[in-house]
């Protein structure tokens, strides 16, 4: 799923950079705000968070590819 892959890679990035293991999606999203993540990927995190919380938003195909780019460029 779109939001799971986004959150899991963000969780790993938080653990790698901050040495903090986040256990919930809310905590991952909250901690991600304190990190230096490019704006284009922040939008993906926001959309993933909204989808996770069952908000009604539209995701276009570009968003899926941007998520793949985020996963591949995370270090």
PDB file of N, CA, C and O in Angstrom:
ATOM      1  N   UNK A   1       0.830  -1.178   0.000  1.00  0.00           N
ATOM      2  CA  UNK A   1       0.000   0.000   0.000  1.00  0.00           C
ATOM      3  C   UNK A   1       0.877   1.246   0.000  1.00  0.00           C
ATOM      4  O   UNK A   1       1.971   1.244   0.527  1.00  0.00           O
ATOM      5  N   UNK A   2       0.307   2.275  -0.560  1.00  0.00           N
ATOM      6  CA  UNK A   2       1.033   3.542  -0.713  1.00  0.00           C
ATOM      7  C   UNK A   2       1.532   4.101   0.617  1.00  0.00           C
ATOM      8  O   UNK A   2       2.706   4.392   0.791  1.00  0.00           O
ATOM      9  N   UNK A   3       0.626   4.236   1.572  1.00  0.00           N
ATOM     10  CA  UNK A   3       1.026   4.895   2.808  1.00  0.00           C
ATOM     11  C   UNK A   3       1.962   4.034   3.655  1.00  0.00           C
ATOM     12  O   UNK A   3       2.838   4.559   4.347  1.00  0.00           O
ATOM     13  N   UNK A   4       1.819   2.714   3.597  1.00  0.00           N
ATOM     14  CA  UNK A   4       2.694   1.860   4.397  1.00  0.00           C
ATOM     15  C   UNK A   4       4.143   1.967   3.951  1.00  0.00           C
ATOM     16  O   UNK A   4       5.047   2.108   4.779  1.00  0.00           O
ATOM     17  N   UNK A   5       4.379   1.897   2.661  1.00  0.00           N
ATOM     18  CA  UNK A   5       5.758   1.991   2.178  1.00  0.00           C
ATOM     19  C   UNK A   5       6.360   3.340   2.520  1.00  0.00           C
ATOM     20  O   UNK A   5       7.527   3.426   2.905  1.00  0.00           O
ATOM     21  N   UNK A   6       5.569   4.384   2.414  1.00  0.00           N
ATOM     22  CA  UNK A   6       6.045   5.728   2.740  1.00  0.00           C
ATOM     23  C   UNK A   6       6.416   5.826   4.227  1.00  0.00           C
ATOM     24  O   UNK A   6       7.482   6.337   4.576  1.00  0.00           O
ATOM     25  N   UNK A   7       5.537   5.325   5.082  1.00  0.00           N
ATOM     26  CA  UNK A   7       5.804   5.404   6.515  1.00  0.00           C
ATOM     27  C   UNK A   7       6.951   4.502   6.954  1.00  0.00           C
ATOM     28  O   UNK A   7       7.744   4.875   7.811  1.00  0.00           O
ATOM     29  N   UNK A   8       7.064   3.324   6.369  1.00  0.00           N
ATOM     30  CA  UNK A   8       8.126   2.414   6.790  1.00  0.00           C
ATOM     31  C   UNK A   8       9.501   2.950   6.427  1.00  0.00           C
ATOM     32  O   UNK A   8      10.447   2.844   7.210  1.00  0.00           O
ATOM     33  N   UNK A   9       9.627   3.537   5.245  1.00  0.00           N
ATOM     34  CA  UNK A   9      10.932   4.092   4.886  1.00  0.00           C
ATOM     35  C   UNK A   9      11.233   5.327   5.741  1.00  0.00           C
ATOM     36  O   UNK A   9      12.382   5.559   6.121  1.00  0.00           O
ATOM     37  N   UNK A  10      10.213   6.084   6.090  1.00  0.00           N
ATOM     38  CA  UNK A  10      10.415   7.251   6.961  1.00  0.00           C
ATOM     39  C   UNK A  10      10.799   6.799   8.362  1.00  0.00           C
ATOM     40  O   UNK A  10      11.681   7.386   8.993  1.00  0.00           O
ATOM     41  N   UNK A  11      10.164   5.747   8.836  1.00  0.00           N
ATOM     42  CA  UNK A  11      10.524   5.191  10.149  1.00  0.00           C
ATOM     43  C   UNK A  11      11.986   4.758  10.173  1.00  0.00           C
ATOM     44  O   UNK A  11      12.717   5.048  11.122  1.00  0.00           O
ATOM     45  N   UNK A  12      12.423   4.092   9.116  1.00  0.00           N
ATOM     46  CA  UNK A  12      13.821   3.656   9.042  1.00  0.00           C
ATOM     47  C   UNK A  12      14.771   4.843   8.980  1.00  0.00           C
ATOM     48  O   UNK A  12      15.853   4.819   9.573  1.00  0.00           O
ATOM     49  N   UNK A  13      14.376   5.878   8.261  1.00  0.00           N
ATOM     50  CA  UNK A  13      15.194   7.085   8.173  1.00  0.00           C
ATOM     51  C   UNK A  13      15.309   7.775   9.533  1.00  0.00           C
ATOM     52  O   UNK A  13      16.398   8.219   9.914  1.00  0.00           O
ATOM     53  N   UNK A  14      14.232   7.827  10.269  1.00  0.00           N
ATOM     54  CA  UNK A  14      14.256   8.411  11.614  1.00  0.00           C
ATOM     55  C   UNK A  14      15.178   7.599  12.505  1.00  0.00           C
ATOM     56  O   UNK A  14      15.994   8.153  13.246  1.00  0.00           O
ATOM     57  N   UNK A  15      15.075   6.301  12.422  1.00  0.00           N
ATOM     58  CA  UNK A  15      15.936   5.449  13.244  1.00  0.00           C
ATOM     59  C   UNK A  15      17.404   5.620  12.859  1.00  0.00           C
ATOM     60  O   UNK A  15      18.281   5.717  13.721  1.00  0.00           O
ATOM     61  N   UNK A  16      17.673   5.699  11.588  1.00  0.00           N
ATOM     62  CA  UNK A  16      19.044   5.849  11.097  1.00  0.00           C
ATOM     63  C   UNK A  16      19.650   7.183  11.525  1.00  0.00           C
ATOM     64  O   UNK A  16      20.782   7.228  11.986  1.00  0.00           O
ATOM     65  N   UNK A  17      18.883   8.252  11.379  1.00  0.00           N
ATOM     66  CA  UNK A  17      19.426   9.590  11.677  1.00  0.00           C
ATOM     67  C   UNK A  17      19.329   9.979  13.142  1.00  0.00           C
ATOM     68  O   UNK A  17      20.236  10.598  13.681  1.00  0.00           O
ATOM     69  N   UNK A  18      18.218   9.656  13.792  1.00  0.00           N
ATOM     70  CA  UNK A  18      17.979  10.133  15.155  1.00  0.00           C
ATOM     71  C   UNK A  18      18.131   9.058  16.224  1.00  0.00           C
ATOM     72  O   UNK A  18      18.069   9.366  17.410  1.00  0.00           O
ATOM     73  N   UNK A  19      18.250   7.814  15.798  1.00  0.00           N
ATOM     74  CA  UNK A  19      18.339   6.668  16.717  1.00  0.00           C
ATOM     75  C   UNK A  19      17.112   6.574  17.614  1.00  0.00           C
ATOM     76  O   UNK A  19      17.193   6.238  18.789  1.00  0.00           O
ATOM     77  N   UNK A  20      15.944   6.881  17.028  1.00  0.00           N
ATOM     78  CA  UNK A  20      14.667   6.776  17.725  1.00  0.00           C
ATOM     79  C   UNK A  20      13.795   5.814  16.934  1.00  0.00           C
ATOM     80  O   UNK A  20      13.600   5.990  15.736  1.00  0.00           O
ATOM     81  N   UNK A  21      13.267   4.814  17.618  1.00  0.00           N
ATOM     82  CA  UNK A  21      12.392   3.848  16.957  1.00  0.00           C
ATOM     83  C   UNK A  21      10.939   4.243  17.197  1.00  0.00           C
ATOM     84  O   UNK A  21      10.461   4.221  18.332  1.00  0.00           O
ATOM     85  N   UNK A  22      10.269   4.624  16.148  1.00  0.00           N
ATOM     86  CA  UNK A  22       8.856   5.011  16.226  1.00  0.00           C
ATOM     87  C   UNK A  22       7.988   3.782  15.987  1.00  0.00           C
ATOM     88  O   UNK A  22       8.259   2.997  15.089  1.00  0.00           O
ATOM     89  N   UNK A  23       6.936   3.645  16.768  1.00  0.00           N
ATOM     90  CA  UNK A  23       6.096   2.460  16.674  1.00  0.00           C
ATOM     91  C   UNK A  23       4.730   2.708  16.043  1.00  0.00           C
ATOM     92  O   UNK A  23       4.078   1.772  15.611  1.00  0.00           O
ATOM     93  N   UNK A  24       4.296   3.947  15.997  1.00  0.00           N
ATOM     94  CA  UNK A  24       2.975   4.223  15.429  1.00  0.00           C
ATOM     95  C   UNK A  24       3.106   5.160  14.228  1.00  0.00           C
ATOM     96  O   UNK A  24       4.086   5.892  14.095  1.00  0.00           O
ATOM     97  N   UNK A  25       2.097   5.130  13.379  1.00  0.00           N
ATOM     98  CA  UNK A  25       2.103   6.020  12.218  1.00  0.00           C
ATOM     99  C   UNK A  25       2.077   7.485  12.653  1.00  0.00           C
ATOM    100  O   UNK A  25       2.738   8.326  12.057  1.00  0.00           O
ATOM    101  N   UNK A  26       1.322   7.785  13.693  1.00  0.00           N
ATOM    102  CA  UNK A  26       1.260   9.159  14.184  1.00  0.00           C
ATOM    103  C   UNK A  26       2.626   9.637  14.667  1.00  0.00           C
ATOM    104  O   UNK A  26       3.022  10.775  14.410  1.00  0.00           O
ATOM    105  N   UNK A  27       3.331   8.773  15.358  1.00  0.00           N
ATOM    106  CA  UNK A  27       4.658   9.132  15.859  1.00  0.00           C
ATOM    107  C   UNK A  27       5.648   9.310  14.700  1.00  0.00           C
ATOM    108  O   UNK A  27       6.467  10.225  14.726  1.00  0.00           O
ATOM    109  N   UNK A  28       5.568   8.459  13.707  1.00  0.00           N
ATOM    110  CA  UNK A  28       6.436   8.594  12.537  1.00  0.00           C
ATOM    111  C   UNK A  28       6.186   9.934  11.859  1.00  0.00           C
ATOM    112  O   UNK A  28       7.131  10.668  11.542  1.00  0.00           O
ATOM    113  N   UNK A  29       4.932  10.266  11.657  1.00  0.00           N
ATOM    114  CA  UNK A  29       4.604  11.535  11.006  1.00  0.00           C
ATOM    115  C   UNK A  29       5.071  12.720  11.846  1.00  0.00           C
ATOM    116  O   UNK A  29       5.653  13.673  11.333  1.00  0.00           O
ATOM    117  N   UNK A  30       4.858  12.654  13.142  1.00  0.00           N
ATOM    118  CA  UNK A  30       5.270  13.734  14.039  1.00  0.00           C
ATOM    119  C   UNK A  30       6.787  13.919  14.015  1.00  0.00           C
ATOM    120  O   UNK A  30       7.287  15.036  13.895  1.00  0.00           O
ATOM    121  N   UNK A  31       7.537  12.837  14.113  1.00  0.00           N
ATOM    122  CA  UNK A  31       9.007  12.918  14.109  1.00  0.00           C
ATOM    123  C   UNK A  31       9.549  13.363  12.756  1.00  0.00           C
ATOM    124  O   UNK A  31      10.589  14.012  12.683  1.00  0.00           O
ATOM    125  N   UNK A  32       8.858  13.020  11.688  1.00  0.00           N
ATOM    126  CA  UNK A  32       9.338  13.397  10.355  1.00  0.00           C
ATOM    127  C   UNK A  32       9.336  14.910  10.165  1.00  0.00           C
ATOM    128  O   UNK A  32      10.123  15.445   9.382  1.00  0.00           O
ATOM    129  N   UNK A  33       8.477  15.599  10.892  1.00  0.00           N
ATOM    130  CA  UNK A  33       8.411  17.059  10.792  1.00  0.00           C
ATOM    131  C   UNK A  33       9.685  17.717  11.314  1.00  0.00           C
ATOM    132  O   UNK A  33      10.003  18.841  10.930  1.00  0.00           O
ATOM    133  N   UNK A  34      10.412  17.036  12.191  1.00  0.00           N
ATOM    134  CA  UNK A  34      11.641  17.578  12.772  1.00  0.00           C
ATOM    135  C   UNK A  34      12.872  17.293  11.918  1.00  0.00           C
ATOM    136  O   UNK A  34      13.961  17.725  12.260  1.00  0.00           O
ATOM    137  N   UNK A  35      12.686  16.575  10.830  1.00  0.00           N
ATOM    138  CA  UNK A  35      13.818  16.170  10.001  1.00  0.00           C
ATOM    139  C   UNK A  35      13.903  17.016   8.739  1.00  0.00           C
ATOM    140  O   UNK A  35      12.926  17.624   8.325  1.00  0.00           O
ATOM    141  N   UNK A  36      15.081  17.014   8.159  1.00  0.00           N
ATOM    142  CA  UNK A  36      15.290  17.715   6.898  1.00  0.00           C
ATOM    143  C   UNK A  36      14.893  16.795   5.750  1.00  0.00           C
ATOM    144  O   UNK A  36      15.694  15.987   5.283  1.00  0.00           O
ATOM    145  N   UNK A  37      13.671  16.933   5.324  1.00  0.00           N
ATOM    146  CA  UNK A  37      13.136  16.155   4.208  1.00  0.00           C
ATOM    147  C   UNK A  37      12.689  17.167   3.162  1.00  0.00           C
ATOM    148  O   UNK A  37      11.979  18.119   3.490  1.00  0.00           O
ATOM    149  N   UNK A  38      13.102  16.997   1.909  1.00  0.00           N
ATOM    150  CA  UNK A  38      12.708  17.946   0.863  1.00  0.00           C
ATOM    151  C   UNK A  38      11.187  18.106   0.776  1.00  0.00           C
ATOM    152  O   UNK A  38      10.430  17.163   1.021  1.00  0.00           O
ATOM    153  N   UNK A  39      10.759  19.306   0.414  1.00  0.00           N
ATOM    154  CA  UNK A  39       9.339  19.643   0.376  1.00  0.00           C
ATOM    155  C   UNK A  39       8.531  18.702  -0.514  1.00  0.00           C
ATOM    156  O   UNK A  39       7.411  18.338  -0.184  1.00  0.00           O
ATOM    157  N   UNK A  40       9.106  18.292  -1.635  1.00  0.00           N
ATOM    158  CA  UNK A  40       8.367  17.405  -2.539  1.00  0.00           C
ATOM    159  C   UNK A  40       8.015  16.081  -1.867  1.00  0.00           C
ATOM    160  O   UNK A  40       6.971  15.485  -2.147  1.00  0.00           O
ATOM    161  N   UNK A  41       8.861  15.623  -0.961  1.00  0.00           N
ATOM    162  CA  UNK A  41       8.589  14.379  -0.249  1.00  0.00           C
ATOM    163  C   UNK A  41       7.716  14.605   0.986  1.00  0.00           C
ATOM    164  O   UNK A  41       7.021  13.707   1.432  1.00  0.00           O
ATOM    165  N   UNK A  42       7.755  15.801   1.533  1.00  0.00           N
ATOM    166  CA  UNK A  42       6.866  16.124   2.655  1.00  0.00           C
ATOM    167  C   UNK A  42       5.403  16.027   2.230  1.00  0.00           C
ATOM    168  O   UNK A  42       4.550  15.625   3.005  1.00  0.00           O
ATOM    169  N   UNK A  43       5.142  16.414   0.992  1.00  0.00           N
ATOM    170  CA  UNK A  43       3.778  16.323   0.470  1.00  0.00           C
ATOM    171  C   UNK A  43       3.325  14.868   0.431  1.00  0.00           C
ATOM    172  O   UNK A  43       2.166  14.558   0.711  1.00  0.00           O
ATOM    173  N   UNK A  44       4.236  13.981   0.093  1.00  0.00           N
ATOM    174  CA  UNK A  44       3.913  12.556   0.067  1.00  0.00           C
ATOM    175  C   UNK A  44       3.608  12.059   1.480  1.00  0.00           C
ATOM    176  O   UNK A  44       2.651  11.324   1.691  1.00  0.00           O
ATOM    177  N   UNK A  45       4.420  12.478   2.439  1.00  0.00           N
ATOM    178  CA  UNK A  45       4.173  12.092   3.826  1.00  0.00           C
ATOM    179  C   UNK A  45       2.819  12.603   4.307  1.00  0.00           C
ATOM    180  O   UNK A  45       2.076  11.881   4.976  1.00  0.00           O
ATOM    181  N   UNK A  46       2.500  13.840   3.957  1.00  0.00           N
ATOM    182  CA  UNK A  46       1.210  14.409   4.350  1.00  0.00           C
ATOM    183  C   UNK A  46       0.065  13.598   3.742  1.00  0.00           C
ATOM    184  O   UNK A  46      -0.887  13.255   4.438  1.00  0.00           O
ATOM    185  N   UNK A  47       0.162  13.302   2.454  1.00  0.00           N
ATOM    186  CA  UNK A  47      -0.892  12.523   1.797  1.00  0.00           C
ATOM    187  C   UNK A  47      -1.007  11.122   2.386  1.00  0.00           C
ATOM    188  O   UNK A  47      -2.114  10.607   2.555  1.00  0.00           O
ATOM    189  N   UNK A  48       0.116  10.507   2.692  1.00  0.00           N
ATOM    190  CA  UNK A  48       0.100   9.184   3.317  1.00  0.00           C
ATOM    191  C   UNK A  48      -0.570   9.253   4.682  1.00  0.00           C
ATOM    192  O   UNK A  48      -1.363   8.371   5.041  1.00  0.00           O
ATOM    193  N   UNK A  49      -0.270  10.295   5.436  1.00  0.00           N
ATOM    194  CA  UNK A  49      -0.880  10.467   6.753  1.00  0.00           C
ATOM    195  C   UNK A  49      -2.388  10.658   6.626  1.00  0.00           C
ATOM    196  O   UNK A  49      -3.160  10.072   7.381  1.00  0.00           O
ATOM    197  N   UNK A  50      -2.810  11.448   5.658  1.00  0.00           N
ATOM    198  CA  UNK A  50      -4.239  11.682   5.455  1.00  0.00           C
ATOM    199  C   UNK A  50      -4.947  10.385   5.033  1.00  0.00           C
ATOM    200  O   UNK A  50      -6.029  10.087   5.529  1.00  0.00           O
ATOM    201  N   UNK A  51      -4.319   9.629   4.149  1.00  0.00           N
ATOM    202  CA  UNK A  51      -4.914   8.349   3.742  1.00  0.00           C
ATOM    203  C   UNK A  51      -5.008   7.388   4.918  1.00  0.00           C
ATOM    204  O   UNK A  51      -5.994   6.669   5.072  1.00  0.00           O
ATOM    205  N   UNK A  52      -3.981   7.358   5.720  1.00  0.00           N
ATOM    206  CA  UNK A  52      -3.959   6.458   6.882  1.00  0.00           C
ATOM    207  C   UNK A  52      -5.090   6.793   7.840  1.00  0.00           C
ATOM    208  O   UNK A  52      -5.667   5.921   8.472  1.00  0.00           O
ATOM    209  N   UNK A  53      -5.403   8.063   7.945  1.00  0.00           N
ATOM    210  CA  UNK A  53      -6.471   8.506   8.843  1.00  0.00           C
ATOM    211  C   UNK A  53      -7.826   8.562   8.141  1.00  0.00           C
ATOM    212  O   UNK A  53      -8.742   9.218   8.612  1.00  0.00           O
ATOM    213  N   UNK A  54      -7.894   7.888   6.996  1.00  0.00           N
ATOM    214  CA  UNK A  54      -9.123   7.723   6.239  1.00  0.00           C
ATOM    215  C   UNK A  54      -9.749   9.033   5.783  1.00  0.00           C
ATOM    216  O   UNK A  54     -10.964   9.151   5.672  1.00  0.00           O
ATOM    217  N   UNK A  55      -8.913  10.016   5.531  1.00  0.00           N
ATOM    218  CA  UNK A  55      -9.397  11.256   4.940  1.00  0.00           C
ATOM    219  C   UNK A  55      -9.616  11.019   3.456  1.00  0.00           C
ATOM    220  O   UNK A  55      -8.910  10.235   2.825  1.00  0.00           O
ATOM    221  N   UNK A  56     -10.552  11.708   2.901  1.00  0.00           N
ATOM    222  CA  UNK A  56     -10.874  11.536   1.487  1.00  0.00           C
ATOM    223  C   UNK A  56     -10.018  12.477   0.647  1.00  0.00           C
ATOM    224  O   UNK A  56     -10.309  13.672   0.557  1.00  0.00           O
ATOM    225  N   UNK A  57      -8.938  11.951   0.092  1.00  0.00           N
ATOM    226  CA  UNK A  57      -8.098  12.739  -0.799  1.00  0.00           C
ATOM    227  C   UNK A  57      -7.848  11.913  -2.054  1.00  0.00           C
ATOM    228  O   UNK A  57      -7.925  10.693  -2.030  1.00  0.00           O
ATOM    229  N   UNK A  58      -7.558  12.605  -3.116  1.00  0.00           N
ATOM    230  CA  UNK A  58      -7.285  11.921  -4.375  1.00  0.00           C
ATOM    231  C   UNK A  58      -5.781  11.791  -4.562  1.00  0.00           C
ATOM    232  O   UNK A  58      -5.032  12.730  -4.346  1.00  0.00           O
ATOM    233  N   UNK A  59      -5.359  10.616  -4.970  1.00  0.00           N
ATOM    234  CA  UNK A  59      -3.963  10.351  -5.256  1.00  0.00           C
ATOM    235  C   UNK A  59      -3.848  10.073  -6.750  1.00  0.00           C
ATOM    236  O   UNK A  59      -4.492   9.157  -7.259  1.00  0.00           O
ATOM    237  N   UNK A  60      -3.047  10.871  -7.423  1.00  0.00           N
ATOM    238  CA  UNK A  60      -2.854  10.607  -8.851  1.00  0.00           C
ATOM    239  C   UNK A  60      -1.639   9.703  -9.049  1.00  0.00           C
ATOM    240  O   UNK A  60      -0.878   9.431  -8.117  1.00  0.00           O
ATOM    241  N   UNK A  61      -1.463   9.225 -10.255  1.00  0.00           N
ATOM    242  CA  UNK A  61      -0.384   8.270 -10.523  1.00  0.00           C
ATOM    243  C   UNK A  61       0.995   8.885 -10.288  1.00  0.00           C
ATOM    244  O   UNK A  61       1.926   8.173  -9.915  1.00  0.00           O
ATOM    245  N   UNK A  62       1.135  10.183 -10.443  1.00  0.00           N
ATOM    246  CA  UNK A  62       2.422  10.841 -10.199  1.00  0.00           C
ATOM    247  C   UNK A  62       2.845  10.686  -8.740  1.00  0.00           C
ATOM    248  O   UNK A  62       4.029  10.588  -8.441  1.00  0.00           O
ATOM    249  N   UNK A  63       1.868  10.682  -7.845  1.00  0.00           N
ATOM    250  CA  UNK A  63       2.160  10.549  -6.427  1.00  0.00           C
ATOM    251  C   UNK A  63       2.769   9.178  -6.128  1.00  0.00           C
ATOM    252  O   UNK A  63       3.682   9.058  -5.320  1.00  0.00           O
ATOM    253  N   UNK A  64       2.297   8.146  -6.791  1.00  0.00           N
ATOM    254  CA  UNK A  64       2.862   6.812  -6.590  1.00  0.00           C
ATOM    255  C   UNK A  64       4.320   6.762  -7.036  1.00  0.00           C
ATOM    256  O   UNK A  64       5.176   6.199  -6.352  1.00  0.00           O
ATOM    257  N   UNK A  65       4.592   7.380  -8.165  1.00  0.00           N
ATOM    258  CA  UNK A  65       5.973   7.391  -8.660  1.00  0.00           C
ATOM    259  C   UNK A  65       6.870   8.264  -7.794  1.00  0.00           C
ATOM    260  O   UNK A  65       8.044   7.958  -7.590  1.00  0.00           O
ATOM    261  N   UNK A  66       6.325   9.335  -7.264  1.00  0.00           N
ATOM    262  CA  UNK A  66       7.094  10.194  -6.359  1.00  0.00           C
ATOM    263  C   UNK A  66       7.410   9.438  -5.071  1.00  0.00           C
ATOM    264  O   UNK A  66       8.486   9.576  -4.498  1.00  0.00           O
ATOM    265  N   UNK A  67       6.488   8.591  -4.630  1.00  0.00           N
ATOM    266  CA  UNK A  67       6.726   7.761  -3.453  1.00  0.00           C
ATOM    267  C   UNK A  67       7.869   6.778  -3.720  1.00  0.00           C
ATOM    268  O   UNK A  67       8.733   6.576  -2.866  1.00  0.00           O
ATOM    269  N   UNK A  68       7.891   6.191  -4.896  1.00  0.00           N
ATOM    270  CA  UNK A  68       8.982   5.283  -5.261  1.00  0.00           C
ATOM    271  C   UNK A  68      10.305   6.040  -5.278  1.00  0.00           C
ATOM    272  O   UNK A  68      11.326   5.549  -4.793  1.00  0.00           O
ATOM    273  N   UNK A  69      10.288   7.245  -5.796  1.00  0.00           N
ATOM    274  CA  UNK A  69      11.487   8.078  -5.812  1.00  0.00           C
ATOM    275  C   UNK A  69      11.953   8.387  -4.386  1.00  0.00           C
ATOM    276  O   UNK A  69      13.145   8.352  -4.090  1.00  0.00           O
ATOM    277  N   UNK A  70      11.007   8.676  -3.513  1.00  0.00           N
ATOM    278  CA  UNK A  70      11.327   8.944  -2.092  1.00  0.00           C
ATOM    279  C   UNK A  70      11.986   7.714  -1.460  1.00  0.00           C
ATOM    280  O   UNK A  70      12.997   7.829  -0.775  1.00  0.00           O
ATOM    281  N   UNK A  71      11.426   6.555  -1.723  1.00  0.00           N
ATOM    282  CA  UNK A  71      11.988   5.321  -1.165  1.00  0.00           C
ATOM    283  C   UNK A  71      13.405   5.080  -1.683  1.00  0.00           C
ATOM    284  O   UNK A  71      14.304   4.735  -0.919  1.00  0.00           O
ATOM    285  N   UNK A  72      13.615   5.292  -2.956  1.00  0.00           N
ATOM    286  CA  UNK A  72      14.918   5.047  -3.551  1.00  0.00           C
ATOM    287  C   UNK A  72      15.978   6.070  -3.175  1.00  0.00           C
ATOM    288  O   UNK A  72      17.164   5.767  -3.188  1.00  0.00           O
ATOM    289  N   UNK A  73      15.564   7.285  -2.832  1.00  0.00           N
ATOM    290  CA  UNK A  73      16.514   8.350  -2.537  1.00  0.00           C
ATOM    291  C   UNK A  73      16.721   8.592  -1.055  1.00  0.00           C
ATOM    292  O   UNK A  73      17.399   9.527  -0.657  1.00  0.00           O
ATOM    293  N   UNK A  74      16.121   7.767  -0.233  1.00  0.00           N
ATOM    294  CA  UNK A  74      16.286   7.923   1.200  1.00  0.00           C
ATOM    295  C   UNK A  74      17.602   7.295   1.630  1.00  0.00           C
ATOM    296  O   UNK A  74      17.904   6.172   1.300  1.00  0.00           O
ATOM    297  N   UNK A  75      18.359   8.052   2.394  1.00  0.00           N
ATOM    298  CA  UNK A  75      19.662   7.571   2.875  1.00  0.00           C
ATOM    299  C   UNK A  75      19.953   8.098   4.244  1.00  0.00           C
ATOM    300  O   UNK A  75      19.382   8.989   4.724  1.00  0.00           O
TER     301      UNK A  75
END
